[in-house]
mmCIF file of C-alpha atoms in Angstrom:
data_model
loop_
_atom_site.group_PDB
_atom_site.id
_atom_site.type_symbol
_atom_site.label_atom_id
_atom_site.label_comp_id
_atom_site.label_asym_id
_atom_site.label_seq_id
_atom_site.Cartn_x
_atom_site.Cartn_y
_atom_site.Cartn_z
ATOM 1 C CA MET A 76 1.808 18.938 11.418
ATOM 2 C CA THR A 77 -0.307 15.705 12.262
ATOM 3 C CA THR A 78 0.206 13.593 14.567
ATOM 4 C CA LEU A 79 -1.391 10.082 14.106
ATOM 5 C CA THR A 80 -0.433 8.268 17.962
ATOM 6 C CA THR A 81 -3.136 10.513 19.766
ATOM 7 C CA ARG A 82 -5.669 8.956 18.626
ATOM 8 C CA GLU A 83 -7.021 5.316 17.270
ATOM 9 C CA PHE A 84 -6.118 3.767 14.123
ATOM 10 C CA PRO A 85 -8.503 5.039 11.568
ATOM 11 C CA ARG A 86 -10.685 3.231 9.882
ATOM 12 C CA LEU A 87 -11.491 3.889 6.576
ATOM 13 C CA GLU A 88 -15.280 3.194 4.531
ATOM 14 C CA THR A 89 -15.810 3.023 0.841
ATOM 15 C CA GLU A 90 -18.819 1.996 -1.281
ATOM 16 C CA ARG A 91 -17.472 -1.762 -0.804
ATOM 17 C CA LEU A 92 -14.440 -1.997 1.293
ATOM 18 C CA ILE A 93 -13.645 -1.385 4.944
ATOM 19 C CA LEU A 94 -9.766 -0.372 5.488
ATOM 20 C CA ARG A 95 -8.462 -1.763 8.926
ATOM 21 C CA GLU A 96 -6.101 -1.845 11.178
ATOM 22 C CA MET A 97 -4.099 -5.456 11.202
ATOM 23 C CA THR A 98 -4.571 -8.066 13.936
ATOM 24 C CA LEU A 99 -2.664 -10.927 14.241
ATOM 25 C CA ASN A 100 -6.325 -12.536 13.823
ATOM 26 C CA ASP A 101 -5.864 -11.835 9.774
ATOM 27 C CA LYS A 102 -2.366 -13.823 9.567
ATOM 28 C CA GLY A 103 -3.300 -16.133 7.710
ATOM 29 C CA ASP A 104 -5.435 -13.855 5.100
ATOM 30 C CA ILE A 105 -2.248 -12.172 4.937
ATOM 31 C CA PHE A 106 0.132 -15.970 4.543
ATOM 32 C CA LYS A 107 -2.534 -16.322 1.669
ATOM 33 C CA ASN A 108 -1.468 -13.434 0.009
ATOM 34 C CA PHE A 109 2.330 -14.050 0.362
ATOM 35 C CA SER A 110 2.169 -17.397 -0.510
ATOM 36 C CA ASP A 111 1.940 -16.791 -3.782
ATOM 37 C CA GLU A 112 4.755 -16.080 -6.115
ATOM 38 C CA ASN A 113 2.606 -13.889 -8.164
ATOM 39 C CA VAL A 114 2.383 -11.241 -5.139
ATOM 40 C CA THR A 115 5.489 -11.801 -3.911
ATOM 41 C CA THR A 116 7.749 -11.778 -6.749
ATOM 42 C CA TYR A 117 6.479 -7.681 -7.068
ATOM 43 C CA PHE A 118 7.476 -7.115 -3.607
ATOM 44 C CA TYR A 119 11.508 -8.993 -4.665
ATOM 45 C CA MET A 120 10.212 -11.766 -2.038
ATOM 46 C CA LYS A 121 9.983 -15.658 -1.466
ATOM 47 C CA PRO A 122 6.614 -16.947 -1.338
ATOM 48 C CA PHE A 123 5.996 -17.045 2.401
ATOM 49 C CA ALA A 124 6.441 -20.649 3.362
ATOM 50 C CA THR A 125 4.668 -20.425 6.772
ATOM 51 C CA VAL A 126 2.357 -18.577 8.317
ATOM 52 C CA GLU A 127 3.862 -16.841 11.692
ATOM 53 C CA GLU A 128 6.157 -15.162 8.993
ATOM 54 C CA SER A 129 2.934 -13.374 8.357
ATOM 55 C CA GLU A 130 3.047 -11.796 11.967
ATOM 56 C CA ASN A 131 6.238 -9.855 10.647
ATOM 57 C CA ILE A 132 4.079 -7.903 8.323
ATOM 58 C CA ILE A 133 1.417 -7.190 11.612
ATOM 59 C CA LYS A 134 4.185 -5.795 13.785
ATOM 60 C CA ARG A 135 5.710 -3.212 11.184
ATOM 61 C CA ALA A 136 2.553 -1.984 10.464
ATOM 62 C CA LYS A 137 1.846 -1.534 14.139
ATOM 63 C CA THR A 138 4.932 -0.265 14.630
ATOM 64 C CA LEU A 139 5.388 2.180 11.880
ATOM 65 C CA PHE A 140 2.041 3.895 13.059
ATOM 66 C CA GLU A 141 2.621 4.048 17.019
ATOM 67 C CA GLN A 142 5.843 5.441 15.757
ATOM 68 C CA GLU A 143 4.038 7.664 13.401
ATOM 69 C CA ASN A 144 6.480 6.845 10.832
ATOM 70 C CA GLY A 145 3.687 5.673 8.153
ATOM 71 C CA ILE A 146 0.174 3.691 8.314
ATOM 72 C CA GLN A 147 -0.559 0.669 6.310
ATOM 73 C CA TRP A 148 -4.897 -0.371 6.400
ATOM 74 C CA GLY A 149 -5.482 -4.074 5.906
ATOM 75 C CA ILE A 150 -8.184 -3.914 3.301
ATOM 76 C CA VAL A 151 -11.826 -6.306 4.039
ATOM 77 C CA LEU A 152 -14.762 -6.439 1.864
ATOM 78 C CA LYS A 153 -17.907 -5.266 3.495
ATOM 79 C CA ASP A 154 -19.545 -8.249 3.085
ATOM 80 C CA GLY A 155 -17.481 -10.663 4.819
ATOM 81 C CA ASN A 156 -14.178 -9.995 7.310
ATOM 82 C CA THR A 157 -11.741 -11.102 4.922
ATOM 83 C CA LEU A 158 -8.530 -10.125 4.637
ATOM 84 C CA ILE A 159 -7.303 -9.484 1.031
ATOM 85 C CA GLY A 160 -4.825 -6.768 1.155
ATOM 86 C CA THR A 161 -3.061 -4.445 2.749
ATOM 87 C CA CYS A 162 -2.719 -0.588 1.759
ATOM 88 C CA GLY A 163 -0.921 2.818 3.325
ATOM 89 C CA TYR A 164 1.948 4.716 3.917
ATOM 90 C CA GLU A 165 5.140 3.123 4.605
ATOM 91 C CA THR A 166 7.388 5.860 4.776
ATOM 92 C CA TRP A 167 5.717 8.981 6.199
ATOM 93 C CA ILE A 168 8.540 12.166 6.253
ATOM 94 C CA LYS A 169 6.617 15.238 7.919
ATOM 95 C CA GLU A 170 8.852 17.778 7.496
ATOM 96 C CA ASN A 171 8.086 17.924 3.624
ATOM 97 C CA PHE A 172 4.968 16.699 3.846
ATOM 98 C CA ARG A 173 5.825 13.428 1.577
ATOM 99 C CA GLY A 174 4.523 9.813 2.500
ATOM 100 C CA GLU A 175 5.419 6.716 0.219
ATOM 101 C CA LEU A 176 2.651 4.137 -0.658
ATOM 102 C CA GLY A 177 2.605 0.452 -0.532
ATOM 103 C CA TYR A 178 0.633 -1.836 -1.866
ATOM 104 C CA ASP A 179 -0.539 -5.519 -1.737
ATOM 105 C CA LEU A 180 -3.906 -7.731 -3.076
ATOM 106 C CA ARG A 181 -4.599 -11.007 -3.376
ATOM 107 C CA ARG A 182 -4.271 -12.116 -6.651
ATOM 108 C CA SER A 183 -8.464 -13.847 -7.253
ATOM 109 C CA TYR A 184 -9.101 -9.880 -6.651
ATOM 110 C CA TRP A 185 -7.243 -8.504 -9.445
ATOM 111 C CA GLY A 186 -8.731 -6.283 -12.158
ATOM 112 C CA LYS A 187 -11.907 -5.536 -10.119
ATOM 113 C CA GLY A 188 -11.143 -1.949 -8.922
ATOM 114 C CA ILE A 189 -10.237 -3.192 -5.387
ATOM 115 C CA MET A 190 -7.278 -1.223 -4.784
ATOM 116 C CA SER A 191 -8.037 1.462 -7.104
ATOM 117 C CA GLU A 192 -11.169 1.772 -4.781
ATOM 118 C CA ALA A 193 -8.837 1.341 -1.227
ATOM 119 C CA LEU A 194 -6.374 4.057 -2.707
ATOM 120 C CA LYS A 195 -8.790 7.057 -3.279
ATOM 121 C CA ALA A 196 -9.706 6.640 -0.049
ATOM 122 C CA VAL A 197 -6.270 6.284 0.582
ATOM 123 C CA ILE A 198 -4.778 9.016 -1.069
ATOM 124 C CA GLN A 199 -7.393 11.042 0.245
ATOM 125 C CA PHE A 200 -6.660 10.489 3.774
ATOM 126 C CA GLY A 201 -2.983 11.644 3.429
ATOM 127 C CA PHE A 202 -4.064 14.830 1.780
ATOM 128 C CA ASP A 203 -6.394 15.707 4.517
ATOM 129 C CA GLU A 204 -4.932 13.706 7.379
ATOM 130 C CA MET A 205 -1.264 13.590 7.485
ATOM 131 C CA GLU A 206 -0.904 17.457 5.700
ATOM 132 C CA LEU A 207 0.650 15.119 2.729
ATOM 133 C CA ASN A 208 1.747 17.809 -0.115
ATOM 134 C CA ARG A 209 3.508 14.979 -1.984
ATOM 135 C CA ILE A 210 2.539 11.328 -2.243
ATOM 136 C CA GLU A 211 5.132 8.955 -4.203
ATOM 137 C CA VAL A 212 4.763 5.038 -5.332
ATOM 138 C CA THR A 213 7.866 2.766 -6.419
ATOM 139 C CA THR A 214 6.742 -0.157 -8.928
ATOM 140 C CA ARG A 215 8.519 -2.700 -10.839
ATOM 141 C CA SER A 216 8.289 -1.636 -14.527
ATOM 142 C CA ASP A 217 6.910 -4.667 -15.797
ATOM 143 C CA ASN A 218 3.820 -4.456 -13.402
ATOM 144 C CA MET A 219 1.760 -3.006 -15.853
ATOM 145 C CA ARG A 220 -1.873 -3.550 -13.626
ATOM 146 C CA SER A 221 0.066 -1.354 -10.614
ATOM 147 C CA ILE A 222 1.303 1.321 -13.111
ATOM 148 C CA ASN A 223 -1.658 1.798 -15.327
ATOM 149 C CA MET A 224 -3.653 1.826 -12.259
ATOM 150 C CA LEU A 225 -1.566 5.046 -10.585
ATOM 151 C CA TYR A 226 -2.171 6.188 -14.186
ATOM 152 C CA ARG A 227 -5.711 6.197 -13.777
ATOM 153 C CA LEU A 228 -5.580 7.920 -10.465
ATOM 154 C CA GLY A 229 -3.282 10.910 -11.554
ATOM 155 C CA PHE A 230 -0.386 9.803 -10.662
ATOM 156 C CA GLN A 231 2.709 11.029 -13.041
ATOM 157 C CA LYS A 232 5.857 9.249 -13.889
ATOM 158 C CA GLU A 233 8.730 11.191 -12.861
ATOM 159 C CA GLY A 234 11.477 8.585 -14.128
ATOM 160 C CA VAL A 235 13.300 5.270 -14.426
ATOM 161 C CA ILE A 236 15.569 4.495 -11.587
ATOM 162 C CA ARG A 237 17.291 2.070 -14.106
ATOM 163 C CA GLU A 238 18.462 -1.317 -12.462
ATOM 164 C CA ALA A 239 17.684 -0.415 -8.709
ATOM 165 C CA VAL A 240 16.558 -3.461 -7.682
ATOM 166 C CA TYR A 241 19.151 -7.236 -7.842
ATOM 167 C CA TRP A 242 17.314 -9.701 -7.356
ATOM 168 C CA GLU A 243 17.559 -13.687 -8.123
ATOM 169 C CA GLY A 244 20.693 -13.011 -10.672
ATOM 170 C CA LYS A 245 18.461 -9.817 -12.154
ATOM 171 C CA PHE A 246 18.324 -6.474 -11.944
ATOM 172 C CA TYR A 247 15.256 -4.799 -12.634
ATOM 173 C CA ASP A 248 13.984 -0.989 -13.229
ATOM 174 C CA GLN A 249 11.969 0.738 -11.067
ATOM 175 C CA ILE A 250 9.783 3.250 -12.204
ATOM 176 C CA LEU A 251 8.993 6.324 -9.525
ATOM 177 C CA PHE A 252 5.732 8.090 -9.740
ATOM 178 C CA SER A 253 3.919 10.655 -8.209
ATOM 179 C CA LEU A 254 0.570 13.589 -6.871
ATOM 180 C CA LEU A 255 0.776 15.905 -6.267
ATOM 181 C CA LYS A 256 -1.919 17.751 -4.187
ATOM 182 C CA LYS A 257 -2.824 20.269 -6.211
ATOM 183 C CA GLU A 258 -3.566 17.365 -8.480
ATOM 184 C CA TRP A 259 -5.497 15.670 -7.352
ATOM 185 C CA ILE A 260 -9.258 15.328 -7.883
ATOM 186 C CA THR A 261 -11.687 13.676 -5.941
ATOM 187 C CA ASP A 262 -14.934 12.395 -7.299
#
């Protein structure tokens, strides 16, 4: 199986984006994303109140990579150096050739195809470099932007995980999606 710690953090490029390692210099940009309750509501968390809270996301991503448990990229537009989101494998179960995707994007960039573009590169990396056979995503059942994007990327709905999350006095359903390597069609 592939090991990632013997090499540098992989940098991915698409037509409009650079996917790169996050650094502490990105904490202000991450704060902008996670201080918006329209973004954090889908993560069942309160918006960040301080920039320092952003450091935990950066530290977690670094630890994931170092321990070979996952890999999380910062998303940057090629025409700037502002981090506008993150995406990657929050879980990597090597013995089962399986990874779980997670992603977030600053609200002002929603609806522009940016996350689809980023995830195409991340999915390809997962199948080619991490030797994944299966990629999973769970998303809140009312997150229609995410659901529609997953269908466009070729993911299949496997089912509803009923009342899987309890947040602020209410139960929420999660939907489980998956994509198998043999189903992946590249452009």
